[in-house]
Amino acid sequence: GAVVSQHPSRVICKSGTSVKIECRSLDFQATTMFWYRQFPKQSLMLMATSNEGSKATYEQGVEKDKFLINHASLTLSTLTVTSAHPEDSSFYICSARGGQYQETQYFGPGTRLLVL
Amino acid sequence: EDQVTQSPEALRLQEGESSSLNCSYTVSGLRGLFWYRQDPGKGPEFLFTLYSAGEEKEKERLKATLTKKESFLHITAPKPEDSATYLCAVQRWSGGGADGLTFGKGTHLIIQP
């Protein structure tokens, strides 16, 4: 149980373009989803928290107009990196909690973004 | 501000050589302390949640313990497949819904055959 998927697993894009990353809970209803970013040899840093049907809450220093988050259903959240730049290159990981998995966040496999 | 410090940064052990990983934390009202395992290029895999000082949890060769200031992940007679980065994270109590986790940088564990 508690399976979370992400798509795509890897994406390369040109500077200035937008990229959308999907996060899905496959076997439970995720009332809350989280988005993290991890730079090489660094810890995971929380970017934002989203509750189904509500606006996302962003951590200090994270630009909400650049990182658009939509949590339209209990099984899907999307992160769109708008006008991506090379400094946005990172490993983006989502996590989810909900249903019978209220107390623990279960993570997806991550998406490697490279902006050229 | 919540802080999580893990030590050592890296640890190399021989197969069968037991050891412990440390996680020191500072948080204003601990809701839970979490241990995850992360393999290269993958998302973290959940191992344990600890809620109060004195609590212990075990899973196969791993045992996690918690005090008011730190947590230990004890690994007994490790095997090469236990090689991974082990992450510690804390979650604080908040007035609203669930908070995100504050992670440490992890301990990179290598078990040599």
mmCIF file of C-alpha atoms in Angstrom:
data_model
loop_
_atom_site.group_PDB
_atom_site.id
_atom_site.type_symbol
_atom_site.label_atom_id
_atom_site.label_comp_id
_atom_site.label_asym_id
_atom_site.label_seq_id
_atom_site.Cartn_x
_atom_site.Cartn_y
_atom_site.Cartn_z
ATOM 1 C CA GLY A 1 0.000 0.000 0.000
ATOM 2 C CA ALA A 2 0.809 3.728 -0.003
ATOM 3 C CA VAL A 3 2.144 3.956 -3.536
ATOM 4 C CA VAL A 4 2.906 7.370 -4.993
ATOM 5 C CA SER A 5 3.962 7.851 -8.594
ATOM 6 C CA GLN A 6 5.476 10.787 -10.469
ATOM 7 C CA HIS A 7 5.644 11.597 -14.138
ATOM 8 C CA PRO A 8 7.904 12.211 -15.889
ATOM 9 C CA SER A 9 10.897 10.678 -14.139
ATOM 10 C CA ARG A 10 13.291 12.864 -16.077
ATOM 11 C CA VAL A 11 12.837 15.970 -18.211
ATOM 12 C CA ILE A 12 15.193 18.224 -20.129
ATOM 13 C CA CYS A 13 13.937 21.593 -21.333
ATOM 14 C CA LYS A 14 15.200 24.853 -22.733
ATOM 15 C CA SER A 15 15.499 27.961 -20.619
ATOM 16 C CA GLY A 16 12.283 29.980 -20.639
ATOM 17 C CA THR A 17 9.914 27.080 -21.188
ATOM 18 C CA SER A 18 7.432 25.639 -18.685
ATOM 19 C CA VAL A 19 7.453 22.124 -17.347
ATOM 20 C CA LYS A 20 4.640 20.220 -15.628
ATOM 21 C CA ILE A 21 5.262 17.392 -13.171
ATOM 22 C CA GLU A 22 2.465 15.078 -12.036
ATOM 23 C CA CYS A 23 2.179 13.342 -8.672
ATOM 24 C CA ARG A 24 -0.415 10.618 -8.150
ATOM 25 C CA SER A 25 -1.461 8.525 -5.159
ATOM 26 C CA LEU A 26 -2.293 5.137 -6.640
ATOM 27 C CA ASP A 27 -3.961 3.261 -3.818
ATOM 28 C CA PHE A 28 -5.249 5.879 -1.386
ATOM 29 C CA GLN A 29 -6.881 9.277 -1.354
ATOM 30 C CA ALA A 30 -4.326 11.971 -0.656
ATOM 31 C CA THR A 31 -5.965 14.816 1.197
ATOM 32 C CA THR A 32 -2.599 16.545 1.492
ATOM 33 C CA MET A 33 0.328 16.515 -0.913
ATOM 34 C CA PHE A 34 3.734 18.097 -0.456
ATOM 35 C CA TRP A 35 6.384 19.180 -2.937
ATOM 36 C CA TYR A 36 10.080 19.061 -2.079
ATOM 37 C CA ARG A 37 13.255 19.934 -3.942
ATOM 38 C CA GLN A 38 16.626 18.282 -3.448
ATOM 39 C CA PHE A 39 19.923 19.638 -4.751
ATOM 40 C CA PRO A 40 22.946 17.314 -5.001
ATOM 41 C CA LYS A 41 24.225 16.229 -1.600
ATOM 42 C CA GLN A 42 21.670 18.437 0.127
ATOM 43 C CA SER A 43 18.636 17.627 2.211
ATOM 44 C CA LEU A 44 15.097 17.682 0.907
ATOM 45 C CA MET A 45 13.628 21.162 1.205
ATOM 46 C CA LEU A 46 9.883 21.649 1.471
ATOM 47 C CA MET A 47 8.543 23.954 -1.229
ATOM 48 C CA ALA A 48 4.803 23.878 -0.662
ATOM 49 C CA THR A 49 1.869 22.067 0.892
ATOM 50 C CA SER A 50 -1.391 21.524 -0.942
ATOM 51 C CA ASN A 51 -4.732 20.319 0.328
ATOM 52 C CA GLU A 52 -7.257 18.972 -2.145
ATOM 53 C CA GLY A 53 -9.458 21.743 -3.463
ATOM 54 C CA SER A 54 -7.513 24.533 -1.743
ATOM 55 C CA LYS A 55 -4.733 26.894 -2.710
ATOM 56 C CA ALA A 56 -1.235 25.690 -1.943
ATOM 57 C CA THR A 57 0.744 27.099 0.969
ATOM 58 C CA TYR A 58 4.289 28.018 -0.051
ATOM 59 C CA GLU A 59 7.384 28.036 2.136
ATOM 60 C CA GLN A 60 9.258 31.269 2.639
ATOM 61 C CA GLY A 61 11.451 32.067 -0.336
ATOM 62 C CA VAL A 62 9.528 29.912 -2.816
ATOM 63 C CA GLU A 63 7.933 31.979 -5.595
ATOM 64 C CA LYS A 64 4.303 30.956 -5.963
ATOM 65 C CA ASP A 65 4.058 32.533 -9.428
ATOM 66 C CA LYS A 66 6.999 30.485 -10.630
ATOM 67 C CA PHE A 67 6.037 27.155 -9.071
ATOM 68 C CA LEU A 68 2.340 26.657 -9.757
ATOM 69 C CA ILE A 69 0.689 23.886 -7.773
ATOM 70 C CA ASN A 70 -2.721 22.400 -8.466
ATOM 71 C CA HIS A 71 -4.357 19.726 -6.311
ATOM 72 C CA ALA A 72 -7.651 19.292 -8.128
ATOM 73 C CA SER A 73 -8.451 15.760 -7.038
ATOM 74 C CA LEU A 74 -7.717 13.385 -4.171
ATOM 75 C CA THR A 75 -5.250 11.435 -6.277
ATOM 76 C CA LEU A 76 -3.467 14.053 -8.360
ATOM 77 C CA SER A 77 -1.313 17.105 -7.747
ATOM 78 C CA THR A 78 0.711 18.934 -10.374
ATOM 79 C CA LEU A 79 3.725 21.218 -10.118
ATOM 80 C CA THR A 80 4.377 23.528 -13.041
ATOM 81 C CA VAL A 81 7.755 25.246 -13.215
ATOM 82 C CA THR A 82 7.098 28.356 -15.299
ATOM 83 C CA SER A 83 9.800 30.083 -17.341
ATOM 84 C CA ALA A 84 12.388 27.601 -16.131
ATOM 85 C CA HIS A 85 16.017 28.663 -15.805
ATOM 86 C CA PRO A 86 19.187 26.610 -15.274
ATOM 87 C CA GLU A 87 19.118 27.350 -11.534
ATOM 88 C CA ASP A 88 15.775 25.509 -11.355
ATOM 89 C CA SER A 89 17.538 22.285 -12.324
ATOM 90 C CA SER A 90 17.018 19.928 -9.418
ATOM 91 C CA PHE A 91 15.354 16.742 -8.186
ATOM 92 C CA TYR A 92 11.672 17.392 -7.445
ATOM 93 C CA ILE A 93 9.904 14.932 -5.154
ATOM 94 C CA CYS A 94 6.295 14.844 -4.049
ATOM 95 C CA SER A 95 4.803 13.149 -1.034
ATOM 96 C CA ALA A 96 1.242 12.397 0.011
ATOM 97 C CA ARG A 97 -0.777 11.532 3.086
ATOM 98 C CA GLY A 98 -4.428 10.716 3.591
ATOM 99 C CA GLY A 99 -7.003 7.982 4.074
ATOM 100 C CA GLN A 100 -5.510 5.116 6.041
ATOM 101 C CA TYR A 101 -2.107 6.786 5.719
ATOM 102 C CA GLN A 102 -2.790 9.914 7.748
ATOM 103 C CA GLU A 103 0.287 9.988 9.945
ATOM 104 C CA THR A 104 3.068 9.362 7.459
ATOM 105 C CA GLN A 105 4.139 11.015 4.234
ATOM 106 C CA TYR A 106 4.834 8.577 1.409
ATOM 107 C CA PHE A 107 7.118 9.797 -1.319
ATOM 108 C CA GLY A 108 7.117 9.459 -5.068
ATOM 109 C CA PRO A 109 10.194 8.362 -7.026
ATOM 110 C CA GLY A 110 11.129 11.927 -7.958
ATOM 111 C CA THR A 111 11.543 13.903 -11.183
ATOM 112 C CA ARG A 112 14.967 15.012 -12.392
ATOM 113 C CA LEU A 113 14.679 18.405 -14.137
ATOM 114 C CA LEU A 114 17.523 19.740 -16.246
ATOM 115 C CA VAL A 115 17.128 23.210 -17.743
ATOM 116 C CA LEU A 116 19.570 24.038 -20.518
ATOM 117 C CA GLU B 1 13.370 27.391 13.204
ATOM 118 C CA ASP B 2 13.381 23.608 13.195
ATOM 119 C CA GLN B 3 16.797 22.013 12.758
ATOM 120 C CA VAL B 4 17.919 18.458 12.101
ATOM 121 C CA THR B 5 21.580 17.427 12.171
ATOM 122 C CA GLN B 6 22.699 13.958 11.197
ATOM 123 C CA SER B 7 26.046 12.326 11.904
ATOM 124 C CA PRO B 8 28.214 10.980 10.570
ATOM 125 C CA GLU B 9 27.816 12.301 7.023
ATOM 126 C CA ALA B 10 29.200 9.051 5.678
ATOM 127 C CA LEU B 11 29.905 5.653 7.200
ATOM 128 C CA ARG B 12 31.622 2.647 5.709
ATOM 129 C CA LEU B 13 31.166 -0.698 7.465
ATOM 130 C CA GLN B 14 32.098 -4.271 6.812
ATOM 131 C CA GLU B 15 29.241 -6.701 6.336
ATOM 132 C CA GLY B 16 28.114 -7.844 9.794
ATOM 133 C CA GLU B 17 29.645 -4.846 11.584
ATOM 134 C CA SER B 18 26.927 -3.186 13.693
ATOM 135 C CA SER B 19 26.772 0.578 14.227
ATOM 136 C CA SER B 20 24.480 3.532 14.951
ATOM 137 C CA LEU B 21 23.477 6.660 13.074
ATOM 138 C CA ASN B 22 22.639 9.818 14.997
ATOM 139 C CA CYS B 23 19.975 12.448 14.416
ATOM 140 C CA SER B 24 19.934 15.530 16.673
ATOM 141 C CA TYR B 25 16.937 17.796 16.403
ATOM 142 C CA THR B 26 15.500 21.088 17.579
ATOM 143 C CA VAL B 27 11.787 21.635 17.035
ATOM 144 C CA SER B 28 9.117 23.672 18.756
ATOM 145 C CA GLY B 29 6.735 20.875 19.687
ATOM 146 C CA LEU B 30 7.594 17.529 18.150
ATOM 147 C CA ARG B 31 4.691 15.803 16.435
ATOM 148 C CA GLY B 32 6.798 12.989 15.043
ATOM 149 C CA LEU B 33 10.312 11.997 14.040
ATOM 150 C CA PHE B 34 10.666 10.024 10.849
ATOM 151 C CA TRP B 35 13.378 7.829 9.379
ATOM 152 C CA TYR B 36 13.562 7.214 5.655
ATOM 153 C CA ARG B 37 15.929 5.346 3.393
ATOM 154 C CA GLN B 38 16.891 6.887 0.047
ATOM 155 C CA ASP B 39 18.632 5.057 -2.773
ATOM 156 C CA PRO B 40 20.470 7.082 -5.452
ATOM 157 C CA GLY B 41 18.114 8.847 -7.857
ATOM 158 C CA LYS B 42 14.984 7.703 -6.015
ATOM 159 C CA GLY B 43 12.472 9.094 -3.563
ATOM 160 C CA PRO B 44 12.699 8.372 0.175
ATOM 161 C CA GLU B 45 11.278 5.081 1.418
ATOM 162 C CA PHE B 46 9.519 5.178 4.780
ATOM 163 C CA LEU B 47 11.084 3.218 7.640
ATOM 164 C CA PHE B 48 9.818 4.413 11.040
ATOM 165 C CA THR B 49 7.878 7.068 12.908
ATOM 166 C CA LEU B 50 8.631 7.835 16.548
ATOM 167 C CA TYR B 51 6.355 10.054 18.602
ATOM 168 C CA SER B 52 7.652 10.279 22.162
ATOM 169 C CA ALA B 53 10.867 9.952 24.138
ATOM 170 C CA GLY B 54 11.601 6.376 25.085
ATOM 171 C CA GLU B 55 9.828 4.907 22.090
ATOM 172 C CA GLU B 56 11.593 2.222 20.054
ATOM 173 C CA LYS B 57 10.698 0.540 16.767
ATOM 174 C CA GLU B 58 12.324 -2.342 14.918
ATOM 175 C CA LYS B 59 12.282 -3.665 11.399
ATOM 176 C CA GLU B 60 14.581 -6.474 10.360
ATOM 177 C CA ARG B 61 18.156 -5.285 11.053
ATOM 178 C CA LEU B 62 17.103 -1.737 11.939
ATOM 179 C CA LYS B 63 16.035 -0.304 15.279
ATOM 180 C CA ALA B 64 15.123 3.327 15.903
ATOM 181 C CA THR B 65 15.089 5.002 19.299
ATOM 182 C CA LEU B 66 14.098 8.481 20.453
ATOM 183 C CA THR B 67 15.057 10.845 23.274
ATOM 184 C CA LYS B 68 14.022 14.455 23.806
ATOM 185 C CA LYS B 69 16.992 15.718 21.814
ATOM 186 C CA GLU B 70 18.051 12.965 19.434
ATOM 187 C CA SER B 71 17.229 9.752 17.688
ATOM 188 C CA PHE B 72 19.424 6.810 16.830
ATOM 189 C CA LEU B 73 19.107 4.326 14.027
ATOM 190 C CA HIS B 74 20.884 1.153 15.052
ATOM 191 C CA ILE B 75 21.835 -1.275 12.348
ATOM 192 C CA THR B 76 22.696 -4.805 13.434
ATOM 193 C CA ALA B 77 24.780 -7.173 11.300
ATOM 194 C CA PRO B 78 24.240 -5.116 8.140
ATOM 195 C CA LYS B 79 24.287 -6.570 4.648
ATOM 196 C CA PRO B 80 25.424 -4.892 1.404
ATOM 197 C CA GLU B 81 21.781 -4.288 0.451
ATOM 198 C CA ASP B 82 21.478 -1.980 3.460
ATOM 199 C CA SER B 83 23.745 0.488 1.660
ATOM 200 C CA ALA B 84 21.793 3.726 1.137
ATOM 201 C CA THR B 85 21.402 7.238 2.492
ATOM 202 C CA TYR B 86 19.373 7.303 5.694
ATOM 203 C CA LEU B 87 17.346 10.452 6.269
ATOM 204 C CA CYS B 88 15.918 11.777 9.509
ATOM 205 C CA ALA B 89 13.062 14.283 9.517
ATOM 206 C CA VAL B 90 10.883 16.030 12.086
ATOM 207 C CA GLN B 91 7.340 17.275 11.962
ATOM 208 C CA ARG B 92 6.061 19.847 14.406
ATOM 209 C CA TRP B 93 2.650 20.384 15.876
ATOM 210 C CA SER B 94 0.725 23.160 14.162
ATOM 211 C CA GLY B 95 -2.693 24.705 14.582
ATOM 212 C CA GLY B 96 -3.783 23.799 11.080
ATOM 213 C CA GLY B 97 -3.365 20.658 9.056
ATOM 214 C CA ALA B 98 -0.307 18.510 8.538
ATOM 215 C CA ASP B 99 3.019 20.263 8.285
ATOM 216 C CA GLY B 100 5.758 19.336 5.908
ATOM 217 C CA LEU B 101 8.884 17.645 7.145
ATOM 218 C CA THR B 102 12.227 19.229 8.006
ATOM 219 C CA PHE B 103 14.972 16.887 6.860
ATOM 220 C CA GLY B 104 18.596 16.416 7.828
ATOM 221 C CA LYS B 105 21.241 15.973 5.160
ATOM 222 C CA GLY B 106 21.397 12.255 5.728
ATOM 223 C CA THR B 107 24.030 9.636 6.490
ATOM 224 C CA HIS B 108 25.462 7.873 3.462
ATOM 225 C CA LEU B 109 25.979 4.274 4.556
ATOM 226 C CA ILE B 110 28.124 1.816 2.623
ATOM 227 C CA ILE B 111 28.281 -1.840 3.621
ATOM 228 C CA GLN B 112 31.217 -3.682 2.122
ATOM 229 C CA PRO B 113 30.989 -7.451 1.505
#
